[in-house]
Coordinates of C-alpha atoms in Angstrom, one line a residue:
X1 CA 251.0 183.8 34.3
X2 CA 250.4 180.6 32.1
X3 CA 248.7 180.1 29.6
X4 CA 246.2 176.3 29.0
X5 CA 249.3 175.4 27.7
X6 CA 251.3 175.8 30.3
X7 CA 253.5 178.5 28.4
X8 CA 254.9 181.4 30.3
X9 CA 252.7 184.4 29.1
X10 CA 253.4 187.6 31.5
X11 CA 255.4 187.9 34.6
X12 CA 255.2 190.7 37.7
X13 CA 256.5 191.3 40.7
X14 CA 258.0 194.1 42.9
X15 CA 261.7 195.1 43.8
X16 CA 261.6 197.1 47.6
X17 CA 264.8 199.1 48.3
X18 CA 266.1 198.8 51.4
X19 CA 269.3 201.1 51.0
X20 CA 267.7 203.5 53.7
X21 CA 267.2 200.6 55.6
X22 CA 270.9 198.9 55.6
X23 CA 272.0 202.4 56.4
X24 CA 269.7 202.9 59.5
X25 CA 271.4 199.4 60.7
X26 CA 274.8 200.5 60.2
X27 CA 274.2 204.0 61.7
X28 CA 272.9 202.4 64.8
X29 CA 275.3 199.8 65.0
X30 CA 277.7 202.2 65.1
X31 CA 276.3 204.4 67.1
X32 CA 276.1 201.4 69.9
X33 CA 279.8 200.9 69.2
X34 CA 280.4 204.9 70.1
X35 CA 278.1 204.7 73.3
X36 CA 280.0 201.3 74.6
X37 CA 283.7 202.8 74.1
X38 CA 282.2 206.1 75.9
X39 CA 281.1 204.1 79.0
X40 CA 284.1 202.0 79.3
X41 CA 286.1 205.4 78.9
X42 CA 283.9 207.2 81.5
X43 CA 284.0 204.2 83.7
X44 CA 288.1 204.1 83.2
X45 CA 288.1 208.0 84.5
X46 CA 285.8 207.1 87.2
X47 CA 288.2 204.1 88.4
X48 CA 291.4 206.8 88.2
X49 CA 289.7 209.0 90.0
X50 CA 288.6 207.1 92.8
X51 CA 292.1 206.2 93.1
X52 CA 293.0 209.6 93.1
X53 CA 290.9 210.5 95.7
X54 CA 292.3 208.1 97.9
X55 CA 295.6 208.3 97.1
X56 CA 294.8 212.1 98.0
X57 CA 293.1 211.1 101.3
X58 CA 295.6 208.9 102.3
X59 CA 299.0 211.3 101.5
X60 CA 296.8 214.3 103.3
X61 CA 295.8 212.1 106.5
X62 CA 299.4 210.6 106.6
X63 CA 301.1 214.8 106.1
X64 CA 298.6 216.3 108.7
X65 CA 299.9 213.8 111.5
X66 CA 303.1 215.4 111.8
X67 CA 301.9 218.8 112.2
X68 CA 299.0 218.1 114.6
X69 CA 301.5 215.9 116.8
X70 CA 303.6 219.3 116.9
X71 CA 300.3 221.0 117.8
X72 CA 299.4 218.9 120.1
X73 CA 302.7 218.3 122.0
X74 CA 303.5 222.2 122.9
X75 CA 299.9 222.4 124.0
X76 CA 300.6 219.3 126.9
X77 CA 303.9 221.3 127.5
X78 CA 302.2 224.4 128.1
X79 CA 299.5 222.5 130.5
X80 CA 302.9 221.0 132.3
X81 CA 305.0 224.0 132.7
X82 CA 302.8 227.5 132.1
X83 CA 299.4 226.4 133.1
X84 CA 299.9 228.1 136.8
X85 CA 300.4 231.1 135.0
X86 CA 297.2 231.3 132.7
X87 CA 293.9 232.4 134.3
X88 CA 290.6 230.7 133.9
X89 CA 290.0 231.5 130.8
X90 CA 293.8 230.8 129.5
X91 CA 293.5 227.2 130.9
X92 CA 290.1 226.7 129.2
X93 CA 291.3 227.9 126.2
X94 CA 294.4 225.1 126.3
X95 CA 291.9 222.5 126.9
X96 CA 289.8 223.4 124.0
X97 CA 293.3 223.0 121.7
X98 CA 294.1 219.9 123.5
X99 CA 290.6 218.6 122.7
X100 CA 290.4 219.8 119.4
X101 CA 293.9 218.2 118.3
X102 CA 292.5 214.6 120.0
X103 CA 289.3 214.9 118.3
X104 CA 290.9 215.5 114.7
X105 CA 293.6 213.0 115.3
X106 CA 290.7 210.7 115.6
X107 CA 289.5 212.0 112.6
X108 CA 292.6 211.5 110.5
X109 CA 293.4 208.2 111.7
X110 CA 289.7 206.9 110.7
X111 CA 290.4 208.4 107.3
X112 CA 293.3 206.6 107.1
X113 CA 291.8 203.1 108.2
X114 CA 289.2 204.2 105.4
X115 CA 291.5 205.0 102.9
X116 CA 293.4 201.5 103.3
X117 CA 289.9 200.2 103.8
X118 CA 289.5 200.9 100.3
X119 CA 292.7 199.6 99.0
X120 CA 292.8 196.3 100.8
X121 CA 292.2 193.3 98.6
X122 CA 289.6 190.6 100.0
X123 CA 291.4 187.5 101.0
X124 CA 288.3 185.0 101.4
X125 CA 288.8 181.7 103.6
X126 CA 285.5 179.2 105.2
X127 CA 285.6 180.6 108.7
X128 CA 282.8 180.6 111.6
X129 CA 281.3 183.5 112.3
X130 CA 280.2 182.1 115.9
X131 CA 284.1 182.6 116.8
X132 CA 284.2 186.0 115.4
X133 CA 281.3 187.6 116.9
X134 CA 282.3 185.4 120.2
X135 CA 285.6 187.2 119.9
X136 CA 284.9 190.5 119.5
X137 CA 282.1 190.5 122.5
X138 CA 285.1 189.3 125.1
X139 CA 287.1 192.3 124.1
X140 CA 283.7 194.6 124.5
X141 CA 283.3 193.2 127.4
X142 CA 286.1 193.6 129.0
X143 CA 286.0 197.6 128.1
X144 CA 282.5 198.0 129.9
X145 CA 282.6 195.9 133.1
X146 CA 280.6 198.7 135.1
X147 CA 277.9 198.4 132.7
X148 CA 274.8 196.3 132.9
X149 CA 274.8 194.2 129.4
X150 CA 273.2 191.4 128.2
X151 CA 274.6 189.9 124.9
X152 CA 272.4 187.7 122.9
X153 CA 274.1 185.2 119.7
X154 CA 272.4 182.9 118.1
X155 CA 273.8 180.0 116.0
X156 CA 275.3 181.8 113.2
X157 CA 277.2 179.9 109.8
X158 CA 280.1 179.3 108.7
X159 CA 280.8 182.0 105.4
X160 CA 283.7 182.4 103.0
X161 CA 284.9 185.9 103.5
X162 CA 287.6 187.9 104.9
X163 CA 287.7 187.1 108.9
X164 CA 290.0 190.5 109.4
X165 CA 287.6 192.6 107.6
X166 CA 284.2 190.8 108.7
X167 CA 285.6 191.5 111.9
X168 CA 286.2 194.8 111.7
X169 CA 282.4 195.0 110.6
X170 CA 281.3 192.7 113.7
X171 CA 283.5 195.3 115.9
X172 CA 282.0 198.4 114.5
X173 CA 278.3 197.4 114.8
X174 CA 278.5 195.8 118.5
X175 CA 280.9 198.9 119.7
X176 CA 278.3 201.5 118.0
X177 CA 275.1 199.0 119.8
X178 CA 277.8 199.3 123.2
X179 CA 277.6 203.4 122.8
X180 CA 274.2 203.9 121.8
X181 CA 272.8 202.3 125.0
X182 CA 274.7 203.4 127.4
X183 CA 271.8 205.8 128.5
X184 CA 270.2 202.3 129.4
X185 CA 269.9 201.2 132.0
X186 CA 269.7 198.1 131.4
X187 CA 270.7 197.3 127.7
X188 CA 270.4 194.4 125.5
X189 CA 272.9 193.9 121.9
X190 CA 271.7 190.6 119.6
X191 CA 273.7 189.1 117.1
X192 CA 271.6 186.4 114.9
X193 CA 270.6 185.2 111.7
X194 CA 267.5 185.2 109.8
X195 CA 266.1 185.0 106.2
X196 CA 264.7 187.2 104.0
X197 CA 263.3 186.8 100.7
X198 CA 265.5 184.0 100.3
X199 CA 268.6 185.6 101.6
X200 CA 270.7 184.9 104.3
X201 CA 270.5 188.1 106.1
X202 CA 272.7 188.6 109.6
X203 CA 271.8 191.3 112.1
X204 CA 273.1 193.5 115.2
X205 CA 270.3 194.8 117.5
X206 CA 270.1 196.8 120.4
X207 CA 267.4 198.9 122.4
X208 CA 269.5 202.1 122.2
X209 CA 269.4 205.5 121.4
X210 CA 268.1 204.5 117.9
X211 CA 267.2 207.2 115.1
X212 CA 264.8 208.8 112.9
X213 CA 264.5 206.6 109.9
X214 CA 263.6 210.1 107.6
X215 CA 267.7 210.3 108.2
X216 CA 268.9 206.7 107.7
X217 CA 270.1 207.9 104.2
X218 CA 272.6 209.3 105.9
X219 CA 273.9 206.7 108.2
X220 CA 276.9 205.3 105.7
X221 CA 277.8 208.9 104.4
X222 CA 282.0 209.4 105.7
X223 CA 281.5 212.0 108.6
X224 CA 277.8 211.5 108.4
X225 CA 276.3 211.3 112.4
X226 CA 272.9 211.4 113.7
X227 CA 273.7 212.4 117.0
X228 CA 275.3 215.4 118.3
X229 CA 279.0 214.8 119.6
X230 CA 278.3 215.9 122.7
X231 CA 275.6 213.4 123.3
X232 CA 277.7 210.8 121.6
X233 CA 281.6 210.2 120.7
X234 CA 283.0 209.5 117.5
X235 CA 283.5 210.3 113.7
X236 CA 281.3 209.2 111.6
X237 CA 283.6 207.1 109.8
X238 CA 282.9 203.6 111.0
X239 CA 279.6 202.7 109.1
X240 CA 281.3 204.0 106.1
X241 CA 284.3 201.3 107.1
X242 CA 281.5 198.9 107.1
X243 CA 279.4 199.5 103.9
X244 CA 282.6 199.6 102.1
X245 CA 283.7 196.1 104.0
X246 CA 280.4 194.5 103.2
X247 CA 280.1 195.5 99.6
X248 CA 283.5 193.8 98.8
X249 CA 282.1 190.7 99.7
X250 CA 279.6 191.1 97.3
X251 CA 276.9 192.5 99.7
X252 CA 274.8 194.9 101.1
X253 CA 274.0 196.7 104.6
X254 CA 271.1 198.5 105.7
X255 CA 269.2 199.6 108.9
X256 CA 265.9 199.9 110.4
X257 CA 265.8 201.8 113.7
X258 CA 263.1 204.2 116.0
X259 CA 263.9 206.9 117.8
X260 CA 265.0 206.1 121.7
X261 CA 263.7 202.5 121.1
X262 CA 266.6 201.0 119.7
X263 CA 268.2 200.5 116.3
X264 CA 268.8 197.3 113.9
X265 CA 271.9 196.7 111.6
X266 CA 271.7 194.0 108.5
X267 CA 274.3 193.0 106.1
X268 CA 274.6 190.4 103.6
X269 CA 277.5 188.5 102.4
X270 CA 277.6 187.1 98.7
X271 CA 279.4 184.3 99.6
X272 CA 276.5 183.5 102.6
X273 CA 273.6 181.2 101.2
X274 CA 270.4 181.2 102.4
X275 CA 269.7 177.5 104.0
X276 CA 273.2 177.4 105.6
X277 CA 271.8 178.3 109.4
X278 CA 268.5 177.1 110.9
X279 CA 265.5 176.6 108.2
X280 CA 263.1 178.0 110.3
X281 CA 260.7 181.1 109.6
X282 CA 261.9 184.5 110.0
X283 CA 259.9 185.0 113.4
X284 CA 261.3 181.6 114.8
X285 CA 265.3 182.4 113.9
X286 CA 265.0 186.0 115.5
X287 CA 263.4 183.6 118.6
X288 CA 265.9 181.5 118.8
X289 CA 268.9 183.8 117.8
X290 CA 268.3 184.8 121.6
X291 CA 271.1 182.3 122.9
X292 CA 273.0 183.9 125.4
X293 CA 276.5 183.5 125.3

């Protein structure tokens, strides 16, 4: 304060301590510090043991051949040589070992074909997925002559991805839409393109055995089936194969289906751009995906 003067006559003011404060900062800051180390350690374990794991799955497959083949080959030469001698039950009883031995053969090689699933390293190059798709319905078709199929493509675009493993994706889908219908009599399989939300989104339908979607959860789970084995062959291994495929590219896979009406697959790729195939609705592209090879 001044006085008429302008003289300095009194002075005030306050001081606020913020020790507790600064303290508070550094505790937090360093308590952020802690937390980030502690995720990139857990995340570092996590990484191992994934590998682990499939280092594990692929040594056990890869062991348990050799003993099943053993397994399996003095159960054909007991069918060859003994089976005159066993009764009814005897010979149903080799059949069931025979059987059993194929059906977890199957099961170890689709571990196996998981397991370096998991390994294999995307090698990305622009490729058409026309000729993909185009290729893997002549080899279908040539496996189910006797059977009364119509295939539907539509235009589909040109993506930057791995054409072995998006194969193996295109093959998996079309041969599970191939099985699922075969109670049809007459049975359709669609391969198109459409958009969603902005997203170039590709699809494989059919008007197959289909599922309940309470279970769909379940669909990508390794050994995971919907369907008894009886009713339908397989392992339960292939739209694992195919999530794991598809999210390497930097996408996603899903399904929508109804029970005996038929089921729909869509994936994603990262590299795949919305705008690349037709710019039509998503109504018109499922219309005019219906170009029959």
């Amino acid at each position: 304060l001044r006085d008429v003067a302008g003289s300095l006559v009194k002075w005030f003011g306050t001081c606020t301590d913020i020790d507790d404060l600064k303290r508070a900062e550094e505790g937090l800051r360093a308590l952020n510090e802690k937390l980030e180390q502690r995720v990139q350690e857990r995340t570092a374990e996590l990484v191992a043991t994934n590998k682990e794991l499939e280092a594990f799955t692929y040594a056990a497959a890869h062991d348990l051949r050799a003993p099943l083949r053993h397994i399996h080959g003095f159960a054909d030469i007991m069918a060859e040589e003994c089976s005159a001698r066993l009764d009814a039950s005897g010979q149903q009883y080799l059949r069931r070992i025979r059987d059993g031995t194929n059906h977890m053969s199957r099961l170890l090689e689709d571990l196996l074909d998981l397991a370096r699933m998991s390994r294999q390293e995307v090698r990305p190059h622009v490729c058409g997925l026309d000729s993909i798709v185009q290729e893997v319905v002549a080899e279908l078709k040539a496996d189910c002559e006797d059977r009364n199929i119509e295939w539907k493509v539509g235009k589909l675009p040109f993506a930057e991805c791995d054409p072995s493993l998006i194969k193996q994706v295109i093959t998996n889908l079309l041969s599970n839409a191939v099985k699922f219908t075969r109670p049809c009599e007459q049975a359709h399989i669609e391969v198109g393109q459409m958009v969603r939300d902005g997203e170039s989104v590709l699809f494989v339908r059919d008007n197959g055995a289909g599922f309940d979607m309470r279970y769909a959860g379940k669909l990508f789970g390794v050994f995971q089936r919907l369907h008894r084995q009886q009713d339908f062959e397989g392992t339960g291994v292939g739209l694992a194969i195919v999530e794991r495929i598809v999210h390497k590219h930097g996408g996603r896979v899903w399904a929508e289906a109804e029970l005996n009406k038929g089921a729909t697959f869509y994936f994603t790729l990262g590299a795949l751009k919305a705008g690349q195939g037709d710019k039509q609705s998503d109504h018109e592209q499922e219309v005019h995906a219906a170009g029959a090879i």
